[in-house]
Coordinates of C-alpha atoms and ligand atoms in Angstrom, one line a residue:
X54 CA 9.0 10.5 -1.3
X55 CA 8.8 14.1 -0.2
X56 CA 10.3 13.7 3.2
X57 CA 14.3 14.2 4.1
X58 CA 14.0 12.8 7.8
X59 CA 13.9 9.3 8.5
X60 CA 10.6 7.9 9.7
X61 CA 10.0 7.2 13.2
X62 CA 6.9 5.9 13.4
X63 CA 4.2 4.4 15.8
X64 CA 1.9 1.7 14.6
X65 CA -2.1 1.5 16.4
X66 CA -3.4 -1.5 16.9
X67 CA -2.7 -5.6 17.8
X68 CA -3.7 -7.7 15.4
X69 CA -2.7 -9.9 12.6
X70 CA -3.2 -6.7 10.3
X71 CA -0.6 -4.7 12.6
X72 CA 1.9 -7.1 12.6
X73 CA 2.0 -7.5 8.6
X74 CA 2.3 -3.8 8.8
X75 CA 4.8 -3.6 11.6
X76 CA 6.8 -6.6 9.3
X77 CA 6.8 -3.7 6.5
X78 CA 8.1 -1.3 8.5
X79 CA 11.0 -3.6 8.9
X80 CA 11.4 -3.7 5.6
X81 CA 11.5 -0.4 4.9
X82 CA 14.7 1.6 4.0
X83 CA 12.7 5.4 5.0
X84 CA 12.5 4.0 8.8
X85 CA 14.7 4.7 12.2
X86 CA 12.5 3.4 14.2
X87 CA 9.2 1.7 15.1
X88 CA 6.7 1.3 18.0
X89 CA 3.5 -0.3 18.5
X90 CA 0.9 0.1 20.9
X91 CA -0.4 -2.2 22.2
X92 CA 1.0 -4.4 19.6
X93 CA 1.2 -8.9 20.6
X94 CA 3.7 -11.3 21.4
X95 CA 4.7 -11.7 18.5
X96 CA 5.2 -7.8 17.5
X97 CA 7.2 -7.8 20.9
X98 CA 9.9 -9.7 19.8
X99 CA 10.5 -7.1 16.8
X100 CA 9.7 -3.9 18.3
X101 CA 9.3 -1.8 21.4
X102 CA 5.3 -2.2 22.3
X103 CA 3.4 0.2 24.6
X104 CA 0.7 -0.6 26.4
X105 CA -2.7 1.4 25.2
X106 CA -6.4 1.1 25.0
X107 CA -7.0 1.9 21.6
X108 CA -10.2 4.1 22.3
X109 CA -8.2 6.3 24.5
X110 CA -7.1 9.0 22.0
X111 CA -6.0 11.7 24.2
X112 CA -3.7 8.8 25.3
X113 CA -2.4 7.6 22.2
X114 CA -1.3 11.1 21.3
X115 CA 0.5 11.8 24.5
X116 CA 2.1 8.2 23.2
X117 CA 3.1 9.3 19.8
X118 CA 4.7 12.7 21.2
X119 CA 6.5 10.5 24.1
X120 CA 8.2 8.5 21.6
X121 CA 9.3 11.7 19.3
X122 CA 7.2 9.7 16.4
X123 CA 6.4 11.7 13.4
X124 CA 4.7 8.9 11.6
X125 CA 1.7 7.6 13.1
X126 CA 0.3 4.0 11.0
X127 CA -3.8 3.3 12.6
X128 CA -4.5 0.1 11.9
X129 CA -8.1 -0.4 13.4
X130 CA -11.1 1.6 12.8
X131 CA -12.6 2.1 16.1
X132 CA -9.5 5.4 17.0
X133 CA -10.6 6.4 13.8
X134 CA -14.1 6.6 14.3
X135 CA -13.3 8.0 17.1
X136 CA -11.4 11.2 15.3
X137 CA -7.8 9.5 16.0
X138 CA -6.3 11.2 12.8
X139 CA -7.8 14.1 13.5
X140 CA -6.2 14.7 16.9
X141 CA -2.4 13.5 15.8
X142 CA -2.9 15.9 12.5
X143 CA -4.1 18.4 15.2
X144 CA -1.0 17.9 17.2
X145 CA 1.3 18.4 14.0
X146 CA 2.0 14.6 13.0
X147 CA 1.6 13.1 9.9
X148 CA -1.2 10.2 9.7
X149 CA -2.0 7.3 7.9
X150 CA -5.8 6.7 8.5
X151 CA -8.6 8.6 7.9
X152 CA -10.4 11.9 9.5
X153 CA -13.4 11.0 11.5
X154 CA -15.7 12.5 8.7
X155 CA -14.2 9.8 6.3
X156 CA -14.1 6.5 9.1
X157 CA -18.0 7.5 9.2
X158 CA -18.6 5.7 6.1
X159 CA -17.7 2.4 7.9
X160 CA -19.0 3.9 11.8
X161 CA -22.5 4.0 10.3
X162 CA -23.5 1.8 8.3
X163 CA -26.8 4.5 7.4
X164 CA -24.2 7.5 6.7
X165 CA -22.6 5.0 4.2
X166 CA -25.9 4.0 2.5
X167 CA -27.0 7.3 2.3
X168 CA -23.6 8.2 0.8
X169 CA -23.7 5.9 -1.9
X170 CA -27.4 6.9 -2.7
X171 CA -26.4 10.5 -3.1
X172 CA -23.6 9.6 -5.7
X173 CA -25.6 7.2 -7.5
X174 CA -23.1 4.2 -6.6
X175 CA -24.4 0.8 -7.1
X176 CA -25.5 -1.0 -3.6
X177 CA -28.2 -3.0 -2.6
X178 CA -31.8 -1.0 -1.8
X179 CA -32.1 0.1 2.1
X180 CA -34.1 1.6 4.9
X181 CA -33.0 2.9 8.1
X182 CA -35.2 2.7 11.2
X183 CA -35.0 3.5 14.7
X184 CA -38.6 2.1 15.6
X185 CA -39.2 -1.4 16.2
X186 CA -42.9 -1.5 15.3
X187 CA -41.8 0.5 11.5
X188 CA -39.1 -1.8 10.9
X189 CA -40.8 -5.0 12.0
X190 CA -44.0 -3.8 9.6
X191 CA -41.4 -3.2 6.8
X192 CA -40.4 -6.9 6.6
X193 CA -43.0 -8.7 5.2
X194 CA -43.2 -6.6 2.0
X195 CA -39.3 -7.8 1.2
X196 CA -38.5 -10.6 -0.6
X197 CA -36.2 -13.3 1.3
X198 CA -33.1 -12.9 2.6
X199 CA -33.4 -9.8 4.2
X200 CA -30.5 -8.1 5.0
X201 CA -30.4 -6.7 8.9
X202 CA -27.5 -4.3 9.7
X203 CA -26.6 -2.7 13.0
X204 CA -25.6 0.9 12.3
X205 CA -22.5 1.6 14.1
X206 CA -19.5 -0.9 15.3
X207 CA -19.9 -4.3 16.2
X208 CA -16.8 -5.7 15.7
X209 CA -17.8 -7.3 12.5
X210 CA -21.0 -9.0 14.4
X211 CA -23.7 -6.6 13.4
X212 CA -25.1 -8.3 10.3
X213 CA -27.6 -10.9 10.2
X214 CA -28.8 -12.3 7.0
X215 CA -32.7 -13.9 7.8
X216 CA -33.4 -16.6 5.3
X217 CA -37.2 -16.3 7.2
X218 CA -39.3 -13.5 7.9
X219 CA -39.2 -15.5 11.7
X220 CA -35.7 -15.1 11.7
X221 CA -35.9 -10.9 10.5
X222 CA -38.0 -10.4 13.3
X223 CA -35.7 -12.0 15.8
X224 CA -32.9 -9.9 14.2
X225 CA -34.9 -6.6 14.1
X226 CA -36.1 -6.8 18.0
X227 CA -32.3 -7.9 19.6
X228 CA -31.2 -4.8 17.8
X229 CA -33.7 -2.2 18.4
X230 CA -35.1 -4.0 21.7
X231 CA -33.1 -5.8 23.2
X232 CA -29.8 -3.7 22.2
X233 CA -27.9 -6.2 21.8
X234 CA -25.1 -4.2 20.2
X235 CA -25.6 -1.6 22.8
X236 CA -26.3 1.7 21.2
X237 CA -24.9 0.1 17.9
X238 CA -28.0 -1.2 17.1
X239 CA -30.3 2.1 18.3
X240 CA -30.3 2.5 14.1
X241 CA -30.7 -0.2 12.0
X242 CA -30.4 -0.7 7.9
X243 CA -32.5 -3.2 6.5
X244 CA -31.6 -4.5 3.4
X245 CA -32.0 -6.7 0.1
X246 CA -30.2 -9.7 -0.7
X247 CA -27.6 -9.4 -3.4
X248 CA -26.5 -13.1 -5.1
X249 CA -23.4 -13.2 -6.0
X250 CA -19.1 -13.7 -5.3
X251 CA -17.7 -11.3 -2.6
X252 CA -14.3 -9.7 -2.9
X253 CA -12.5 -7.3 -1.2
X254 CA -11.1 -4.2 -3.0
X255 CA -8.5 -2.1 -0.9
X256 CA -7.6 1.4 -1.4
X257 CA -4.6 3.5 -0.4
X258 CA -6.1 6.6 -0.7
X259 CA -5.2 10.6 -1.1
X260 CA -7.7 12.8 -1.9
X261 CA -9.0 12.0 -5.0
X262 CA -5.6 9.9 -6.0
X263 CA -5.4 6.3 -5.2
X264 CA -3.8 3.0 -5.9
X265 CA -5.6 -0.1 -5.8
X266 CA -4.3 -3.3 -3.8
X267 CA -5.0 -6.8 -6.4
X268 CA -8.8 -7.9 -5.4
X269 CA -8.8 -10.5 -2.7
X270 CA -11.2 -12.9 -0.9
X271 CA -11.5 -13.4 2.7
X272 CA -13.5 -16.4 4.3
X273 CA -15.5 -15.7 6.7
X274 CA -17.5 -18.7 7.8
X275 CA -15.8 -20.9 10.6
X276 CA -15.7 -23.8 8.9
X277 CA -15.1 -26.0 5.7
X278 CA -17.4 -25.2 2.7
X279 CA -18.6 -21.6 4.1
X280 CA -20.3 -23.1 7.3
X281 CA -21.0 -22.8 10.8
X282 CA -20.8 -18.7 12.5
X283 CA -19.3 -15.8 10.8
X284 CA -16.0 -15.0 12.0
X285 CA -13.1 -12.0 11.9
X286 CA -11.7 -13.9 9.2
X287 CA -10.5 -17.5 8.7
X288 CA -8.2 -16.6 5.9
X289 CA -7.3 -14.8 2.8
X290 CA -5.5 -15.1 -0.5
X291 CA -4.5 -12.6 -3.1
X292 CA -5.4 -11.9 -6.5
X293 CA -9.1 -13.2 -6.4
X294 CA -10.0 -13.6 -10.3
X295 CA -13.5 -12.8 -9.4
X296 CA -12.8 -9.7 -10.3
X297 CA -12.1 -10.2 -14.1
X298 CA -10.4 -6.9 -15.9
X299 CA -14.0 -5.9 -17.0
X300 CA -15.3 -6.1 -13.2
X301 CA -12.4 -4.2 -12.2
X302 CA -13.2 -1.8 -14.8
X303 CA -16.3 -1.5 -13.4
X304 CA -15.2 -1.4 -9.7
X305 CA -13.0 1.4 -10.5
X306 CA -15.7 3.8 -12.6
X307 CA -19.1 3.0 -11.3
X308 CA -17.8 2.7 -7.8
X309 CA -14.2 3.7 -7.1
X310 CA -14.1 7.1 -8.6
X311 CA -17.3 8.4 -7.9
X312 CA -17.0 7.2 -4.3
X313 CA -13.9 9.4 -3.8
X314 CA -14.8 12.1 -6.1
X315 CA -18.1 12.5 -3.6
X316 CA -16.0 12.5 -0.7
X317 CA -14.1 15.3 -2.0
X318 CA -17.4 17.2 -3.0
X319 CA -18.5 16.2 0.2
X320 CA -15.3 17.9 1.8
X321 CA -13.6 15.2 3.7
X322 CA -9.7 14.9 2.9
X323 CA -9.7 11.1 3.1
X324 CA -6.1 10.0 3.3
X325 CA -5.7 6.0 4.1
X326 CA -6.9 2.7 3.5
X327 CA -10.5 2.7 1.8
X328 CA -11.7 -1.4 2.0
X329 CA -14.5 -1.6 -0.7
X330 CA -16.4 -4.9 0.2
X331 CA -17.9 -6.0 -3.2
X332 CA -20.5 -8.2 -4.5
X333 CA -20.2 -9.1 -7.7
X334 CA -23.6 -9.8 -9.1
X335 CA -25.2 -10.5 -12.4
X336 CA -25.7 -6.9 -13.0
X337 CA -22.3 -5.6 -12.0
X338 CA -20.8 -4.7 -9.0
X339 CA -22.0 -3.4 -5.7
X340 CA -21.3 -2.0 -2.8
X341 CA -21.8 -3.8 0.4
X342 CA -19.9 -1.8 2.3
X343 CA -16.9 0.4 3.0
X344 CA -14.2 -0.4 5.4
X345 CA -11.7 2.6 6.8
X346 CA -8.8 0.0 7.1
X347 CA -7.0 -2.4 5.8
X348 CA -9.1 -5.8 6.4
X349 CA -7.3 -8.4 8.6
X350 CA -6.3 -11.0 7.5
X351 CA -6.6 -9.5 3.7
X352 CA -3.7 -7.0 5.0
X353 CA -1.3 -10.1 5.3
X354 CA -1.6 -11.3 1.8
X355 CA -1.6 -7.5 0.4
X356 CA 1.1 -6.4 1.6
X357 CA 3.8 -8.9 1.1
X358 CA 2.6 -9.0 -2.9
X359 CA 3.5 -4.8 -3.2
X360 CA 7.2 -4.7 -4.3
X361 CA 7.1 -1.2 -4.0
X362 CA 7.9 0.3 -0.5
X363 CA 4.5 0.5 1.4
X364 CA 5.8 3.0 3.9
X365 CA 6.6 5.3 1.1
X366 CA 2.8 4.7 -0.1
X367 CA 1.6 5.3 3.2
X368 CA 3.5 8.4 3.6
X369 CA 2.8 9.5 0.1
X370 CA -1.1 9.5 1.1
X371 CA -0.8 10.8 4.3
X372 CA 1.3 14.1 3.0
X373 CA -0.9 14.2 -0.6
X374 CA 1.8 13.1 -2.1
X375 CA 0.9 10.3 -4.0
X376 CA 1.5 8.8 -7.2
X377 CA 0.2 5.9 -8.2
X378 CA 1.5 5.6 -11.4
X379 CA 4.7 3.3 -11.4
X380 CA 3.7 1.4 -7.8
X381 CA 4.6 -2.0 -8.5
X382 CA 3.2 -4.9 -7.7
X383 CA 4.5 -9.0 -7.2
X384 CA 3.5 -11.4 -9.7
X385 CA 2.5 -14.9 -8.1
X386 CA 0.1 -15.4 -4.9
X387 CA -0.3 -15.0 -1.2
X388 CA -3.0 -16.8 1.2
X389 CA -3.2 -16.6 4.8
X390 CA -4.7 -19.7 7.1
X391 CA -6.1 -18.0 10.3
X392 CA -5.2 -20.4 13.2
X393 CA -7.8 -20.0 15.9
X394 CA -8.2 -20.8 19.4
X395 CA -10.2 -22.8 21.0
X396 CA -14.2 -22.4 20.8
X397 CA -13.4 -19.5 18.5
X398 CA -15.7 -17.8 17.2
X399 CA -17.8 -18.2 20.4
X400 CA -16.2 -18.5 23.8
X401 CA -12.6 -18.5 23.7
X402 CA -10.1 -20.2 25.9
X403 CA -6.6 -18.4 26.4
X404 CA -3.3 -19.1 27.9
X405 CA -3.0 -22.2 25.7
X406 CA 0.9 -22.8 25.2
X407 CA 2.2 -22.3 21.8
X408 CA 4.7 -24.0 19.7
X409 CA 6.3 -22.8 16.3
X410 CA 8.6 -24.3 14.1
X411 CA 12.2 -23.2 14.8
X412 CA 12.6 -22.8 10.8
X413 CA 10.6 -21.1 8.5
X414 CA 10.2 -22.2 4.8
X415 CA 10.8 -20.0 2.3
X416 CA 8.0 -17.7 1.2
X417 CA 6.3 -18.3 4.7
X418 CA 5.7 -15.9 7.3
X419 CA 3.9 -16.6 10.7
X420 CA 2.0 -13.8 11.5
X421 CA 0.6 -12.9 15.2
X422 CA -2.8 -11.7 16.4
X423 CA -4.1 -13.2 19.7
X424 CA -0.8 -13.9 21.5
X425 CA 1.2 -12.7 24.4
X426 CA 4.8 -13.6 25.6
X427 CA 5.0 -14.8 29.0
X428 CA 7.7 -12.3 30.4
X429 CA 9.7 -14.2 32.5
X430 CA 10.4 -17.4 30.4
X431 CA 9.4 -15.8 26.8
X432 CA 7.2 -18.3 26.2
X433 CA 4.1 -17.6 23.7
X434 CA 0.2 -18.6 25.0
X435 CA -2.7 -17.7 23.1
X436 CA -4.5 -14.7 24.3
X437 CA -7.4 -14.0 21.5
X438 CA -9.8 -15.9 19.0
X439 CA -7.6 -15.8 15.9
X440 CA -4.5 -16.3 17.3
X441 CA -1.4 -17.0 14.4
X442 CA -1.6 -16.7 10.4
X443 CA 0.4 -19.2 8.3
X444 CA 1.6 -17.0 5.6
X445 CA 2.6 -18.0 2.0
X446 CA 3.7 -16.5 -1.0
X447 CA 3.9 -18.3 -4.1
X448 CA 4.4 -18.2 -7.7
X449 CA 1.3 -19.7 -8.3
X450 CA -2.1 -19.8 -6.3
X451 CA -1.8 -23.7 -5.4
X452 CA 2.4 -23.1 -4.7
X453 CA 1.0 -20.4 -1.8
X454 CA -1.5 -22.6 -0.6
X455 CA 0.5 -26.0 -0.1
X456 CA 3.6 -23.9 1.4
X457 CA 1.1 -22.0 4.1
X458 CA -0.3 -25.6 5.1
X459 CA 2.8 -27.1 5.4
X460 CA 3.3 -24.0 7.8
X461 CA 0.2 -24.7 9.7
X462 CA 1.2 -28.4 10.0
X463 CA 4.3 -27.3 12.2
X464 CA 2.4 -24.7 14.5
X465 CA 0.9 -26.3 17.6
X466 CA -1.6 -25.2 20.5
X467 CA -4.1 -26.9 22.0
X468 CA -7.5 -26.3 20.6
X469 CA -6.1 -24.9 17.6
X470 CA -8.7 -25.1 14.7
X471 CA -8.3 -24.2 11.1
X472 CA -10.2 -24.4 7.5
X473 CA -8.5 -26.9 5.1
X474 CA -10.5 -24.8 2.1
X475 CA -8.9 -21.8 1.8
X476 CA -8.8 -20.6 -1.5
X477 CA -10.5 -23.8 -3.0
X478 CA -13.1 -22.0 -4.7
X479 CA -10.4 -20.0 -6.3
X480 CA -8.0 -23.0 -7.5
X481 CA -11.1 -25.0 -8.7
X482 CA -11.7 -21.8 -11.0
X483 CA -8.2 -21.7 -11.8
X484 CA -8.1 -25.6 -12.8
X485 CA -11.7 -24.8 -14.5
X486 CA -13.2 -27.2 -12.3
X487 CA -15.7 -24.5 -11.0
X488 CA -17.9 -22.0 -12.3
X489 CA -18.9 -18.4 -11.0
X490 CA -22.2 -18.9 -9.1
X491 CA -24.1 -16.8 -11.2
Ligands
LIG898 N1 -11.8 -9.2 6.7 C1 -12.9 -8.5 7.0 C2 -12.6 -7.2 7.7 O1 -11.5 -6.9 8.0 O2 -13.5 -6.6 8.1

C-alpha cells in the first residue's frame, strides 16, 4: 500500500452492495474512519450515514470535503455515469469508481456494443436505432428471440427478450414510442439471442492491471426454477464452475485483456470495478455486457471470499498502484438469499416491521438493502424491494447454502418472499446430477 495516512473514507450508495463494502471497511486495518451516504438501517447502526441523493454530485463532493474524507468508495453506477469520479479526482481526492468516459460502457448500452466491435471482442451481433419504423422493419429478418435493449439506465429494467416477433414489436414501440424508459429508450440495441450459462466476472481494475474476483452467478428471475419477472437480484453464490479453467482462459484473453487494453488505446484511465456479464456459449464466451460496479448481491459473496484486504485493493486501483500478483483469495463458498418485500418486483409495500435473530451463526452475515431504523424506538421496517441478504460462507457450496437458509428461517417481516433454489443448478453440477445446457 503506497499510502502513510490512515484512510478516512466515504462510501456512495444504499444498498446490499454498500453495506458488504461498508462491513469491509470495518475490517480493515488502513481505516480511521467511515461514512456513508445515504447508506440503510442497517449501515446506521455501524457508521455515521448522511443523507444524499446520489445524482447530486456537486453535493456529494461538498459531502466528502465536509467529512475531511480522502477516500471516496462509489458503489452505484448512476454518480458515475454521471462523471462522480471525475469531480472528487477534480477536487484532489482519491476514487474508487470509474471516470465518466469509462461508466459509459455500462450508460450506453450502443457505446458498449460499439466498443466491443472495434476491439474485435466476442458479443452477440447488434443494431442501434433511433427510428421506430427502421427498427420495427428490422425485426422480421432476425431469427427468434430477439434481444431489445434500452440504451441508457434503467435500473436493470431495460431489456426485453421477445420469444415472438408480436412481442419485439411491443418491445420496440414502448421504447422508442411510448418512452417508456424516458429518454433511456430514445436509442435502442437490438440484438441476437445467445444460448447458453450466464456468469458474472468482476474486475478490480487499474489501467491495464487487474485482479479478477472467482466467477459467480446471480439469479435473476423472481421465482423458483428461473420464473416469473426479472429482478435486481434474488441471490448469488461464489465460485460458479461454469466458468471452467479453459473458459476463464478464454474470458481473460479474448475478452478481459483486449477490453482493457482498448480502453487504454481509447484513453480512458479506468480505475474500479469492471462487471463483465458473460454468456457462455457453445462457441466460447461473450460479452453481454459491461457493468461499472460491483453487481449487488454478487458484491456480498465476493467480498467476504478475498482474504486479502479489499480496501488496500481498492486503494491500490484508485492510486495505480496495483499488484495483482500475491492477492489472495478464500477457499470454500459464499451464497447470498435476497429477502424481498412484499409484491417485489412489482409494487412494493414498505414500513413492514422487521425481526432478526438476536444471534448470528457462524459464517452468516445479514446484510441490509431496503431498510430504515425507526429513530425514536430503533426499530427496523422495510423500506425497498430487496430488503435483507442471508449471508453464508462455507467450506463447501452446499455448507454455504444450508447455513444462509437456516439464516433466512430466523428473519421475519411480513410479506417477505424468497427463492428456495439458489445455487441448485450449481450443486446439482457439483453432485453430477446436472449437465451444462449446451
Ligand atoms: N446483479 C446484477 C447487477 O448488479 O446488475
Amino acid at each position: 500500500m503506497i499510502t502513510t495516512e490512515l484512510l478516512h473514507i466515504l462510501i456512495i450508495g444504499s444498498g446490499g452492495r454498500e453495506h458488504a463494502l461498508l462491513q469491509a471497511c470495518l475490517r480493515s486495518p488502513l481505516v480511521a474512519s467511515v461514512a456513508v451516504a445515504p447508506g440503510n438501517g442497517g449501515m446506521e447502526a455501524e457508521a455515521a450515514c448522511y443523507p444524499l441523493d446520489v445524482g447530486d454530485v456537486p453535493a456529494a463532493v461538498a459531502l466528502a470535503k465536509r467529512l475531511g474524507t480522502n477516500f471516496v468508495i462509489v458503489g452505484p453506477e448512476v454518480p458515475l455515469a454521471l462523471g462522480l469520479a471525475d469531480a472528487l479526482e477534480g477536487a484532489g481526492l482519491v476514487v474508487y469508481g470509474p471516470c465518466r468516459a469509462g461508466a459509459l460502457l455500462e450508460a450506453s448500452k450502443t457505446h458498449s456494443k460499439a466498443f466491443l466491435e472495434r476491439h474485435n471482442i466476442p458479443t452477440a451481433r447488434g443494431e442501434k436505432f433511433t427510428e421506430i419504423n427502421a427498427a420495427l422493419a428490422s425485426l422480421s429478418g432476425r431469427p427468434l428471440p430477439i434481444v431489445i435493449k434500452a440504451d441508457g439506465l434503467a435500473a436493470g429494467k431495460g431489456v426485453i427478450i421477445a420469444r415472438t416477433y408480436e412481442e419485439a414489436a411491443k418491445a420496440v414501440r414502448a421504447m422508442l414510442d411510448e418512452r417508456v424508459f424516458g429518454e433511456s429508450g430514445a436509442e435502442i440495441l437490438i440484438e441476437d439471442f445467445m444460448e447458453g450459462e450466464e456468469a458474472s466476472i468482476m474486475l478490480m481494475v487499474s489501467g491495464q492491471r487487474y485482479v479478477m474476483l472467482p466467477p459467480s452467478q446471480d439469479h435473476k428471475r423472481v421465482g423458483d426454477g428461473d420464473t416469473g419477472p426479472n429482478t435486481g437480484g434474488m441471490g448469488a453464490y461464489a465460485p460458479a464452475s461454469v466458468v471452467t479453467p479453459d473458459v476463464r482462459q478464454r474470458v481473460l484473453s479474448e475478452i478481459v485483456e483486449p477490453t482493457l487494453a482498448g480502453l487504454v488505446a481509447e484513453g480512458v484511465d479506468y480505475r474500479g470495478t469492471l462487471y463483465v456479464g458473460i454468456m457462455v456459449t457453445r462457441d466460447g464466451p461473450k460479452v453481454v455486457e459491461f457493468n461499472v460496479r460491483f453487481g449487488d448481491p454478487e458484491c456480498q459473496v465476493l467480498l467476504p471470499l478475498l482474504e486479502s484486504d479489499v480496501v488496500q485493493l481498492m486503494h491500490d486501483c484508485a492510486t495505480g498502484h496495483l499488484v495483482p500478483e500475491g492477492v489472495r483469495i478464500k477457499p470454500g463458498a459464499a451464497v447470498i438469499i435476497t429477502l424481498a418485500a412484499a409484491g417485489y418486483p412489482g409494487t412494493i409495500r414498505k414500513n413492514d416491521g422487521i425481526t432478526l435473530p438476536d444471534e448470528l451463526p457462524r459464517g452468516t452475515q445479514i446484510l441490509h438493502s431496503g431498510t430504515r431504523r425507526d429513530v425514536a424506538t430503533g426499530r427496523l421496517f422495510t423500506n425497498g424491494g430487496r430488503v435483507l441478504g442471508a449471508t453464508a460462507l462455507g467450506e463447501t457450496l452446499s455448507e454455504a447454502v444450508a447455513s444462509a437458509y437456516a439464516l433466512a428461517g430466523k428473519i421475519h417481516f411480513d410479506g417477505m418472499h424468497y427463492r428456495r433454489d439458489i445455487a441448485a443448478r450449481q450443486l446439482g453440477r457439483d453432485s453430477g446430477a446436472a449437465s451444462r445446457n449446451f
